[in-house]
Coordinates of C-alpha atoms in Angstrom, one line a residue:
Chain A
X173 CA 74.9 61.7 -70.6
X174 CA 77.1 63.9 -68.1
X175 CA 79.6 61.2 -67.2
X176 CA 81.5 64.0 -64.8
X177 CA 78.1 64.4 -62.7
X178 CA 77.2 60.3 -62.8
X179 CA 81.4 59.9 -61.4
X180 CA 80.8 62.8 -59.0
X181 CA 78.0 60.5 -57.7
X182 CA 79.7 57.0 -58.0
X183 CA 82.9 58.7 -55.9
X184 CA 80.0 60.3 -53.1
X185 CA 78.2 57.0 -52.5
X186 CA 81.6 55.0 -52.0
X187 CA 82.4 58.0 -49.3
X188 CA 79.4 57.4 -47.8
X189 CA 80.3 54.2 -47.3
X190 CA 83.4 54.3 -46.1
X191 CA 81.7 56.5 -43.4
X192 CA 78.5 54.1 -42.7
X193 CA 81.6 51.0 -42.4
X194 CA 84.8 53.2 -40.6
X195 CA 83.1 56.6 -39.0
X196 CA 79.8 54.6 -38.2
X197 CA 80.9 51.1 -37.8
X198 CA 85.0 50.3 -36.9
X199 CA 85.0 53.9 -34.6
X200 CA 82.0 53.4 -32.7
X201 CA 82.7 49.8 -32.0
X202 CA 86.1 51.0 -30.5
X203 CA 84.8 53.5 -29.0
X204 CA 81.6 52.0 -27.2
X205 CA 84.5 49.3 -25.8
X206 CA 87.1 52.1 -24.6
X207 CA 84.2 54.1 -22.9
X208 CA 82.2 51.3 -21.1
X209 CA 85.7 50.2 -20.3
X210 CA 86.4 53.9 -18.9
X211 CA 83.1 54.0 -16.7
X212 CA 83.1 50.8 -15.5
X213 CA 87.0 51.3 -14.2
X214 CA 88.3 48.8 -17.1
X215 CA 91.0 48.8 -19.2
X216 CA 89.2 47.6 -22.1
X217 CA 90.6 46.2 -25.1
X218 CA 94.1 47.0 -25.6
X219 CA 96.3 44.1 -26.9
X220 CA 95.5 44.3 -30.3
X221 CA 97.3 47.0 -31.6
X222 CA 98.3 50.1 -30.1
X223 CA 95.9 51.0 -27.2
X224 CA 93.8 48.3 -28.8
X225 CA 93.1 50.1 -31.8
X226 CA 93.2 47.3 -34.5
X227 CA 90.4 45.4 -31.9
X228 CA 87.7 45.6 -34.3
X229 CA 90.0 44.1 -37.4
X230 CA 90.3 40.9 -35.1
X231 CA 87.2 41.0 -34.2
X232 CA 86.1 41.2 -38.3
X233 CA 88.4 38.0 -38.9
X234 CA 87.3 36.1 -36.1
X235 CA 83.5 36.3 -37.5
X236 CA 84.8 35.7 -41.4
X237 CA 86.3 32.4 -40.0
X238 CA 83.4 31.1 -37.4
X239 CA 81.2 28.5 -38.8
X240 CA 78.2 29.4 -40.3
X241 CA 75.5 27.0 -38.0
X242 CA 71.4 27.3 -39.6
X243 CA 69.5 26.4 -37.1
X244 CA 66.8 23.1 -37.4
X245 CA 63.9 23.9 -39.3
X246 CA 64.9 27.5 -40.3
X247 CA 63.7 29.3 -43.1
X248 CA 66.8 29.2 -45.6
X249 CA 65.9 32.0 -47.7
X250 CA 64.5 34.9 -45.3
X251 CA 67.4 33.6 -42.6
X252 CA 69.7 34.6 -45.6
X253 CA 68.2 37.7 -46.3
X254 CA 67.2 39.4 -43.4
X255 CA 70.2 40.5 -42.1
X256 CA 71.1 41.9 -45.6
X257 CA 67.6 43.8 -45.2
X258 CA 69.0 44.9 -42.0
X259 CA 72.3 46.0 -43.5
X260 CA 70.4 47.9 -46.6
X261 CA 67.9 50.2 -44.9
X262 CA 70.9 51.4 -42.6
X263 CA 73.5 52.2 -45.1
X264 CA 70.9 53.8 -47.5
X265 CA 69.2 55.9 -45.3
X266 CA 72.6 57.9 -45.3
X267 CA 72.0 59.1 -48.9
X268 CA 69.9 61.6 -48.0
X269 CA 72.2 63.2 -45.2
X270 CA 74.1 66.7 -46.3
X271 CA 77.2 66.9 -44.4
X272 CA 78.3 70.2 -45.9
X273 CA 76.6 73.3 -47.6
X274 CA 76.8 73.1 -51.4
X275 CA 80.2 75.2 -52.4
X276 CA 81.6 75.9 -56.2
X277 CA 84.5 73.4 -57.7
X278 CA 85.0 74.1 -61.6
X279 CA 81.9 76.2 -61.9
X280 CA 79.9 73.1 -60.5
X281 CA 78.0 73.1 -57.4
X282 CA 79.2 70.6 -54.7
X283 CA 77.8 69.5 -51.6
X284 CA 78.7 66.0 -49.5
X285 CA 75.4 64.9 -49.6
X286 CA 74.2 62.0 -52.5
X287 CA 70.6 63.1 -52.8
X288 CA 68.9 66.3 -52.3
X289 CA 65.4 65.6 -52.5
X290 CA 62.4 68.2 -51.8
X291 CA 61.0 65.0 -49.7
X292 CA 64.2 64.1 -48.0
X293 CA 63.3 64.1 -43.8
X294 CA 60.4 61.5 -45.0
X295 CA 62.6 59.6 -46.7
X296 CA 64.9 58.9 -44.1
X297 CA 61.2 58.1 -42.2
X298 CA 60.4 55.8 -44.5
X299 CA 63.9 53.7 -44.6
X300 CA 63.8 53.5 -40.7
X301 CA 60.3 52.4 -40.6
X302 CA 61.9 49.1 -43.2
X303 CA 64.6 48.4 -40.5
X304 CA 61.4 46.7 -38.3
X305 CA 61.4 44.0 -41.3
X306 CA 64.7 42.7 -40.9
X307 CA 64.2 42.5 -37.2
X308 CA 60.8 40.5 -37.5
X309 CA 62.0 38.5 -39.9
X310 CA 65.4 37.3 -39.1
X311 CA 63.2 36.7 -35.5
X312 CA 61.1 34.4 -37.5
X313 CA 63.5 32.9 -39.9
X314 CA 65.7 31.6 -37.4
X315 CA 62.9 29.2 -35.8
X316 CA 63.8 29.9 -31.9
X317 CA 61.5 31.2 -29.7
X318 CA 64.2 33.6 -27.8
X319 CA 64.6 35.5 -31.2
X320 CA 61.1 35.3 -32.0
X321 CA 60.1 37.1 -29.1
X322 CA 63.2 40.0 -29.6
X323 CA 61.8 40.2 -33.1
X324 CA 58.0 40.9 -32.2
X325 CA 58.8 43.1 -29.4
X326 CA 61.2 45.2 -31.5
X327 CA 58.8 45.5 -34.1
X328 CA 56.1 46.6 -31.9
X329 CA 58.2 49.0 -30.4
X330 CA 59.3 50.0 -33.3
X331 CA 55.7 51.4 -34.8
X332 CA 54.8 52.4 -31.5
X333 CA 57.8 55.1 -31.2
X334 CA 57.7 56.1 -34.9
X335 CA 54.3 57.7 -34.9
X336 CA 56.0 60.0 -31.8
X337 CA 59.2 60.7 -33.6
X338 CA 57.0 61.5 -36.8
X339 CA 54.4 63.8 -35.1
X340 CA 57.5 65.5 -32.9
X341 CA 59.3 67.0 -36.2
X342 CA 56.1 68.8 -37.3
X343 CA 56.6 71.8 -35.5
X344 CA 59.9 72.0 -37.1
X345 CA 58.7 71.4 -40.7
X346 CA 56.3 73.9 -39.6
X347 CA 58.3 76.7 -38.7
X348 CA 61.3 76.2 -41.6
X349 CA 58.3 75.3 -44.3
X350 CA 60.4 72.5 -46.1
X351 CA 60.9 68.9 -45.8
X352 CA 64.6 69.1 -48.1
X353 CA 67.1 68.6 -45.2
X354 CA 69.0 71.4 -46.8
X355 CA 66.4 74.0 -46.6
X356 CA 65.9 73.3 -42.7
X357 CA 69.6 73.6 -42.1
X358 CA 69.7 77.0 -43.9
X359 CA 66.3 78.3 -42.4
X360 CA 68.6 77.8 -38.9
X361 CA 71.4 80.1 -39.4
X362 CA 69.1 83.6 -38.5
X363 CA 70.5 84.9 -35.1
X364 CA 67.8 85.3 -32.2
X365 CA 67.9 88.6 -30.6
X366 CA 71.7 89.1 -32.1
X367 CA 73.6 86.2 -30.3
X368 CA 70.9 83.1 -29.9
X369 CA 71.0 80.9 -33.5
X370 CA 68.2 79.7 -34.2
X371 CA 68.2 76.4 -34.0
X372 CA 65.2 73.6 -33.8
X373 CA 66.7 73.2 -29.9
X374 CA 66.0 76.6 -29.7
X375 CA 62.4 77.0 -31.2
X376 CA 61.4 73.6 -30.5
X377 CA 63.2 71.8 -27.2
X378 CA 60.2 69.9 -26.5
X379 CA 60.1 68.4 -30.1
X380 CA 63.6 67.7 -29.0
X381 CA 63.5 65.6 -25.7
X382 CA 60.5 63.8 -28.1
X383 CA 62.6 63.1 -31.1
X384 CA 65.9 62.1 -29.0
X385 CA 63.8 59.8 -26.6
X386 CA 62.2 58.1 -29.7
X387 CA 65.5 58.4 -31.2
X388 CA 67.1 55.5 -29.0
X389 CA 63.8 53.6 -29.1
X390 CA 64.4 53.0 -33.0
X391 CA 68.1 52.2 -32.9
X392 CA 67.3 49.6 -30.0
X393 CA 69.7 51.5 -27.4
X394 CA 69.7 50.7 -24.1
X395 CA 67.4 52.1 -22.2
X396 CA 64.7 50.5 -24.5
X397 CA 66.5 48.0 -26.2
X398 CA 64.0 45.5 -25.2
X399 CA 64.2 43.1 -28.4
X400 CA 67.9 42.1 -27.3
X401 CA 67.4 42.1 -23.7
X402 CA 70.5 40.1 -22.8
X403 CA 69.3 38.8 -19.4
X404 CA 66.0 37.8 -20.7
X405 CA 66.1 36.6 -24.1
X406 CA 69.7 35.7 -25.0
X407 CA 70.3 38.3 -27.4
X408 CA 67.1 38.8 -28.5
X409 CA 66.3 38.9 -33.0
X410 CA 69.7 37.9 -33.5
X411 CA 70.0 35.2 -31.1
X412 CA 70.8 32.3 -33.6
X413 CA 72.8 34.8 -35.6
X414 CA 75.8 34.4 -33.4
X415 CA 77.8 32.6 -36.4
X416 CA 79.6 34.4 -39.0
X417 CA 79.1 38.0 -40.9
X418 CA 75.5 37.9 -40.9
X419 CA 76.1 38.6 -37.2
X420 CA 78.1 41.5 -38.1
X421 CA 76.0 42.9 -40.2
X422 CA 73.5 43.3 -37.2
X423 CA 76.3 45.0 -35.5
X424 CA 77.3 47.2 -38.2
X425 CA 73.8 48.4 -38.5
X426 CA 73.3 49.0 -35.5
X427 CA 76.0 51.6 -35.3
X428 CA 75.6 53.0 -38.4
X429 CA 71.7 53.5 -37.2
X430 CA 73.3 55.4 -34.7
X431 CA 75.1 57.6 -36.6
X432 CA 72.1 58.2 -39.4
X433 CA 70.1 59.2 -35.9
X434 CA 72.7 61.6 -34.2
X435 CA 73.0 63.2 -38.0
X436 CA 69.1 63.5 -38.0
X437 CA 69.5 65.1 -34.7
X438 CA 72.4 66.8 -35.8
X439 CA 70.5 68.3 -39.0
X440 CA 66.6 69.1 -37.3
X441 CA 67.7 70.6 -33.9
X442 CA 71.5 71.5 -34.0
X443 CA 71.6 73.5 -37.4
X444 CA 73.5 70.4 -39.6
X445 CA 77.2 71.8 -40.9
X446 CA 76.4 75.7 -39.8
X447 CA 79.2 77.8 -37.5
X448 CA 76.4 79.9 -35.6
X449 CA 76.4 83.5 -37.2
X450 CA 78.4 82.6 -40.1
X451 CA 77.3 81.8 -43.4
X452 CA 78.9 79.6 -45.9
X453 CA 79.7 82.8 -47.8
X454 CA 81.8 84.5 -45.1
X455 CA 83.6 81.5 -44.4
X456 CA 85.1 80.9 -48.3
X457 CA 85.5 84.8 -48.6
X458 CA 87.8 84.7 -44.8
X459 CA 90.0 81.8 -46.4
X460 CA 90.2 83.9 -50.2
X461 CA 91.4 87.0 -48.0
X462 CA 94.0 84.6 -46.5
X463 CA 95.1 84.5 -49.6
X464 CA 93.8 81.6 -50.9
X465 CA 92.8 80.8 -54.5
X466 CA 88.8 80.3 -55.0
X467 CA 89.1 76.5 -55.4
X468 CA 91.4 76.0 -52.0
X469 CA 89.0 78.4 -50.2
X470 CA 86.2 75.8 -51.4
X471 CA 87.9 73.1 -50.9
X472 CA 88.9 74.4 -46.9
X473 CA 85.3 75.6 -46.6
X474 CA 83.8 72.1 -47.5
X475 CA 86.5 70.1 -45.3
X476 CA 85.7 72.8 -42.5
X477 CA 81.8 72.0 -42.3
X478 CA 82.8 68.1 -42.6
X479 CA 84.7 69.0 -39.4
X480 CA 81.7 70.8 -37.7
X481 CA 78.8 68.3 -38.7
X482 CA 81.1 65.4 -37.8
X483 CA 81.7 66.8 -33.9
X484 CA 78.3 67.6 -33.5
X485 CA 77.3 63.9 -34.6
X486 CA 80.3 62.6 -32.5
X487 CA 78.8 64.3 -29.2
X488 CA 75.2 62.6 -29.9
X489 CA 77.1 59.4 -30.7
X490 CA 79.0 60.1 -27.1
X491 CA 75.6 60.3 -25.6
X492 CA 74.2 57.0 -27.2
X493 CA 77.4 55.2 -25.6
X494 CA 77.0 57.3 -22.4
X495 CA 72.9 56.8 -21.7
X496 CA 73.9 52.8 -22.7
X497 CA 76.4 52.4 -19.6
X498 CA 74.6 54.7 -17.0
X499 CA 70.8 53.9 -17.2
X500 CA 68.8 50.8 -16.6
X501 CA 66.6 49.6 -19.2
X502 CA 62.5 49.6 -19.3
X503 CA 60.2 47.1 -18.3
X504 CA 58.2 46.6 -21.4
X505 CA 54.7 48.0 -20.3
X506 CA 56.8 51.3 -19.0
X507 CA 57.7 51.2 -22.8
X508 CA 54.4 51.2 -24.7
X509 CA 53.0 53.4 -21.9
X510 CA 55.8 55.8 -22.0
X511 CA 55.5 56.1 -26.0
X512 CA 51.7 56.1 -26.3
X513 CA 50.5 57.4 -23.1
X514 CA 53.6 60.0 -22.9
X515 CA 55.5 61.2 -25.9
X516 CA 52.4 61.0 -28.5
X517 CA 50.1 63.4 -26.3
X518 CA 53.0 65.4 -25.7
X519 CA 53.9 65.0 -29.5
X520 CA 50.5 66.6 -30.5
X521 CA 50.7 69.4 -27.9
X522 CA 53.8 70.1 -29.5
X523 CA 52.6 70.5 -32.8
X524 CA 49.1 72.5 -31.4
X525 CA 51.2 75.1 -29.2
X526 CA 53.9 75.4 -32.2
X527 CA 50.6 76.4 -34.6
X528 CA 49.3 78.9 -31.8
X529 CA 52.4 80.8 -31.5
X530 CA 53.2 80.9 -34.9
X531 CA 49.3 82.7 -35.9
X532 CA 50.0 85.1 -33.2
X533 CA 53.5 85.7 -34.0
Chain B
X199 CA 66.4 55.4 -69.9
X200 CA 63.0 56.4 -68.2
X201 CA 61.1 54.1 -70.4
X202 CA 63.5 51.4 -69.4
X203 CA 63.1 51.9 -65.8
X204 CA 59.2 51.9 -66.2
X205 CA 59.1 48.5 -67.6
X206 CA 61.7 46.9 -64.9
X207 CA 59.9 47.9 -62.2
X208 CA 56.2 47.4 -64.0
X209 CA 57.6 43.7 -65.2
X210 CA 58.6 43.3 -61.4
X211 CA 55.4 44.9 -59.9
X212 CA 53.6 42.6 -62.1
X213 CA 56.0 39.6 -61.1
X214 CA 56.0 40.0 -57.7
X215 CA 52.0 40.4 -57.9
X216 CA 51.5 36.7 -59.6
X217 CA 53.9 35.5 -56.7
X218 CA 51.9 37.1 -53.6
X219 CA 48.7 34.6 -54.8
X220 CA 50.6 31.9 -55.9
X221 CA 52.6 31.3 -52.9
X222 CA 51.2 28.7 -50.3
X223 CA 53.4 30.1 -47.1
X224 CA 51.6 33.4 -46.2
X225 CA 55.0 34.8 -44.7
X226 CA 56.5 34.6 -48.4
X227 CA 53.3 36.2 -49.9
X228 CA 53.1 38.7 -47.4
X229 CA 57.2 39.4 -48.6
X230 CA 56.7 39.6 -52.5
X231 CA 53.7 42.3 -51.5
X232 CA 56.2 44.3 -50.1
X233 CA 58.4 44.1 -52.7
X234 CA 55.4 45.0 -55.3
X235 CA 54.9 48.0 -53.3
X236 CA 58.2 49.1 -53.9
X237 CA 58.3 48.8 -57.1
X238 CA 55.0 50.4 -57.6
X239 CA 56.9 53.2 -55.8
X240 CA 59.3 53.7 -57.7
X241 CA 56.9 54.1 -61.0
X242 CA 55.6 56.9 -58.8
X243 CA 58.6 58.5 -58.4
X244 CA 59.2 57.9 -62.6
X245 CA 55.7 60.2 -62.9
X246 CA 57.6 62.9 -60.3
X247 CA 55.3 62.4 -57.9
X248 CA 58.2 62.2 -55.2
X249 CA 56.0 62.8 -52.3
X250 CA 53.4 59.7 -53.1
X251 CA 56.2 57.6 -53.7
X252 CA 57.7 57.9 -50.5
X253 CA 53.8 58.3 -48.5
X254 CA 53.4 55.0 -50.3
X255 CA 56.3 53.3 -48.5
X256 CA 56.1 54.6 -45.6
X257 CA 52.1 54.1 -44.9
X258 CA 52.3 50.7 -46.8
X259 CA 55.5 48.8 -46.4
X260 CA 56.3 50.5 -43.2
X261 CA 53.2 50.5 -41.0
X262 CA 50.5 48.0 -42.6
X263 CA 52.9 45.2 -44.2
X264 CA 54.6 44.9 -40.9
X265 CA 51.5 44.5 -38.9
X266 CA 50.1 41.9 -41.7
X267 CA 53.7 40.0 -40.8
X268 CA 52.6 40.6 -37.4
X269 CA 49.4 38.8 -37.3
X270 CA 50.6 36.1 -39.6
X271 CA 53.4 35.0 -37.7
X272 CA 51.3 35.2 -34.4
X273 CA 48.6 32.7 -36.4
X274 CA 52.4 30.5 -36.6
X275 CA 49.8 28.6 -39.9
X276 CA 50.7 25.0 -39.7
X277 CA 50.9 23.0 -43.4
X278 CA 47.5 21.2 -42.0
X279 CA 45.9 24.9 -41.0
X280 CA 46.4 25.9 -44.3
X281 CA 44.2 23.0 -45.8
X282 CA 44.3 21.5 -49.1
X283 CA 44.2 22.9 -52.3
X284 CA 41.4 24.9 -53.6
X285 CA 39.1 22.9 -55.1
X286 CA 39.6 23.1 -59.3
X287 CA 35.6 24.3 -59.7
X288 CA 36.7 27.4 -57.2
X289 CA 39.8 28.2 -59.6
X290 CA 37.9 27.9 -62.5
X291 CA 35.7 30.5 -61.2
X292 CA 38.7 32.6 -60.3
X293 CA 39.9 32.7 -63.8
X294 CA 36.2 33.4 -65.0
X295 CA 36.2 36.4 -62.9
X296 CA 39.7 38.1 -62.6
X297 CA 38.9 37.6 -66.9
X298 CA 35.9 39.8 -66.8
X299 CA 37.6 42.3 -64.5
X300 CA 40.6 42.3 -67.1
X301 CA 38.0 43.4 -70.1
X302 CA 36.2 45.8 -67.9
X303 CA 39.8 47.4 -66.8
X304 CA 41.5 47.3 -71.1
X305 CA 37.3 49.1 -71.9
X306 CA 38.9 51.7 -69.1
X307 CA 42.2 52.2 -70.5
X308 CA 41.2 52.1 -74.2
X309 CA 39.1 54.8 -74.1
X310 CA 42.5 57.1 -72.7
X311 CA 43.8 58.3 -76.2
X312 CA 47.7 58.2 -76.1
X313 CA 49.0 61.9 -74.9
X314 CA 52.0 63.3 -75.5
X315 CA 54.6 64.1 -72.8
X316 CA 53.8 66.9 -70.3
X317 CA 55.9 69.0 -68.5
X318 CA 55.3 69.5 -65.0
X319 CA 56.9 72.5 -63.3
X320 CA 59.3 72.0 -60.7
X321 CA 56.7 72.3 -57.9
X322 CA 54.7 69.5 -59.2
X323 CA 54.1 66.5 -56.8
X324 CA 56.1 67.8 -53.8
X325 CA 54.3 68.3 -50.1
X326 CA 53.2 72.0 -50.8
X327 CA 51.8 71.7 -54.3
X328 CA 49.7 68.5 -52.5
X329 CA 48.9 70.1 -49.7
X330 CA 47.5 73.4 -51.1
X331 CA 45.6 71.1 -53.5
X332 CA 44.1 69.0 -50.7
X333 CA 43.1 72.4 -48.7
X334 CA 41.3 74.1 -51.6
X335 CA 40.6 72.3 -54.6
X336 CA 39.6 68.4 -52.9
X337 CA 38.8 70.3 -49.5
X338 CA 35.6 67.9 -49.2
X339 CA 36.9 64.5 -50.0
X340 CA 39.9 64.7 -48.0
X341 CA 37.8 65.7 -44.8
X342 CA 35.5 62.9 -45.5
X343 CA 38.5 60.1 -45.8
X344 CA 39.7 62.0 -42.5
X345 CA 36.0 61.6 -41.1
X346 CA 36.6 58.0 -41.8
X347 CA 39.6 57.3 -40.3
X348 CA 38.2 58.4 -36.7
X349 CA 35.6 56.4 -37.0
X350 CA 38.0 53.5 -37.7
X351 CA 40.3 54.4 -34.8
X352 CA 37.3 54.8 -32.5
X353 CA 35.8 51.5 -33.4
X354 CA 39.0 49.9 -33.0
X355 CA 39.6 51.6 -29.3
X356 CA 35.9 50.1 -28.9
X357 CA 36.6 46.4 -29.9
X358 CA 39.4 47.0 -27.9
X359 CA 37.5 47.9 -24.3
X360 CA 35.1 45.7 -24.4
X361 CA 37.2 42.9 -23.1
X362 CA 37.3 44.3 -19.6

């Protein structure tokens, strides 16, 4: 067995988890305080720490130490589980996600990505379609009718806005002919006309307003965040959650949703770790004329694309936070008309236009 | 280490199977189901057919288990609802039956001699290969199961009209 390869995996998934828990979870929630804070004219947390920057440690202990209250009548087992569930499909739909092109170390090739599989946008599909279970079911578990509502509603909403956000990225699988995340990223580095990079924005904005508008319907943003409507069912699925970690496991996974989404984004429509115009080649031969040996110009290379997919996510994070604190959310008939009546149609026309141009081009 | 995997997640398929019709809450039955179509998953993705694998969880456990959930949680089954126990004459004849099926299905298998490993080429079971296949070779029965579907989705936006 190649024990090298199986460690270079063990030491990829733990990175990936530092990223779903700090990137994803401790950064955002900091964030998300410090720039609601910022537009509403706050200060926002700021004693903990300096500038409040240790908020989210106190914030960890205080829910390690709260007592852990079932509710009457609940179902033990699936109220134990479900937020686990919740936790699982958001932490492993990040093994799918390249962060940087595959580069040489030792002869071997490297990329920051866990899996590369020739089916790999489905699969990420396919995890965010299991997040609806933990929702319904730590609804239902919890035996309150608040949460049971949140739970149905964001499972409804849920399917509804997943056939959109599925029939939306056909036009790009149709024009980059792969489903391997890799293979779109590199099908976007052509130049238009010499200075336009072709990008999914680019050849497919509609797609795009589809897939980001669906986008914040599945990570139960504001404006659709319906299941967890504060004002009218308490906090929605995890209402009688409010005790403990299992309550901040809901939280994590809600951010690190987030981030899985803005890299999706990030990957389909904003060309994933690519510099427009410059290929992964150019880039390592720039730092070896520097005068840097070949594994240093890999190694600056890889940490350089880190740095590029990581802004690009950070600005669609930045939005998330920004649409949360500036636009009111939907009534729930707006919502299913909006996906059904609205995106889908528009989803199809997508994909019927995108087949038109391409048998003429 | 492939062989391994198959009979972990056949044992579990299996498992979980005995547990979705031996369960008397619906909820939990409807929960092991889920679980025994992941694990039949993942024997698809041990016969490389990557694309299935993840088809079968998304169409399955993400769309159709959810709205099972759905519909039993909206029923909210009380113990009484549920009823007793099925009578012993009606399990009797369950056993009778599922036994026959069992002989029918080992007739089946039997009759496949034991085959050596293949080799598929990389191309095998991804979206292409499958897609090429369905477009030329099974051209017929895949517009028939799509004729099917419309019909299905037009009776349902039927049932659903008539209300008004």
């Amino acid at each position: 067995m190649d024990w090298i390869g199986l460690g270079i995996i063990v030491a990829k998934i733990v990175f990936f988890l530092l990223v779903g828990f700090t990137a994803a979870g401790y950064v955002m929630n900091l964030a998300e305080r410090k720039i609601s804070a910022f537009m509403q004219d706050r200060l926002g947390p700021n004693r903990v720490g300096f500038w409040g920057l240790l908020q989210p440690v106190a914030d960890i202990i205080k829910l390690f130490f709260k007592e852990d209250v079932v509710t009457d009548r609940a179902s033990k087992v699936i109220y134990f589980v479900a937020p686990m569930i919740i936790a699982f499909t958001a932490l492993s739909a990040l093994a799918v996600i390249p962060l940087t092109d595959v580069l040489t170390f030792f002869g071997r090739g490297m990329a920051i990505q866990i899996a590369n599989l020739n089916v790999g946008i489905l699969f990420i599909f396919a995890i965010a379609s299991l997040g609806t279970y933990g929702a319904v079911l730590s609804g239902w578990a919890g035996n309150s009718k608040y949460s049971f509502l949140g739970g149905l509603r964001s499972s409804a909403q849920m399917i509804s806005y997943e056939v959109s956000m599925g029939l939306s990225i056909i036009g790009i699988l149709m024009i980059f002919e792969s489903l391997r995340l890799n293979d779109i990223i590199l099908g976007q580095s052509p130049l238009l006309w010499g200075f336009l990079p072709k990008w999914g924005i680019v050849v497919q904005p509609l797609a795009f307003i589809i897939f980001l508008t669906a986008a914040f319907a599945e990570t139960n943003r504001v404006p659709f965040d319906l299941q967890e409507a504060d004002a009218e069912l308490v906090a929605g699925f995890h209402t009688e959650f409010s005790n403990s970690m299992k309550f901040g496991m809901f939280f994590m996974a809600e951010y690190i949703n987030m981030f899985t989404s803005s890299a999706v984004i990030v990957i389909l429509f904003f060309g994933g770790w690519q510099i427009p115009g410059i290929s992964t080649a150019e880039i390592v031969s720039f730092f070896i004329s520097l005068g840097a040996s070949e594994f240093f110009a890999s190694l600056f290379t890889i940490l350089l694309q880190l740095g590029v997919t990581f802004a690009k996510i950070a600005f669609f994070m930045f939005l998330f936070v920004w649409v949360r604190w500036t636009i009111p959310r939907f009534r729930y008939d707006q919502l299913m008309n909006l996906g059904w009546k609205g995106l889908l149609p528009l989803a199809i026309l997508n994909i019927l236009a995108t087949g038109l141009v391409m048998v003429i081009i | 280490m492939e062989t391994m995997l198959f009979y972990f997640f056949a044992f579990v398929a299996v498992a979980t199977a005995l547990l979705v019709i031996t369960r008397r809450n619906p909820i939990h039955s409807a929960l092991w189901l889920v679980l025994c179509f992941f694990s039949l998953a993942a024997v698809y993705v041990l016969l490389s057919a990557h694309f299935i694998a993840i088809i079968q969880i998304m169409v399955y456990v993400g769309a159709i288990m959810v709205l099972v959930l759905f519909v039993i949680m909206l029923l909210n089954l009380s113990e009484k609802e549920l009823g007793d126990a099925k009578p012993t004459v009606l399990k009797f004849c369950g056993v009778i039956l599922s036994g026959i099926f069992m002989v029918l299905l080992a007739d089946g298998v039997k009759v496949l001699a034991p085959q050596a490993a293949v080799s598929v080429d990389e191309k095998f079971g991804t979206a292409e290969m499958l897609g090429r296949l369905l477009f030329t070779d099974y051209l017929l029965p895949f517009e028939i199961a799509s004729l099917l579907l419309l019909t299905a989705m037009i009776g349902a936006v039927v049932l659903a009209k008539k209300r008004r």
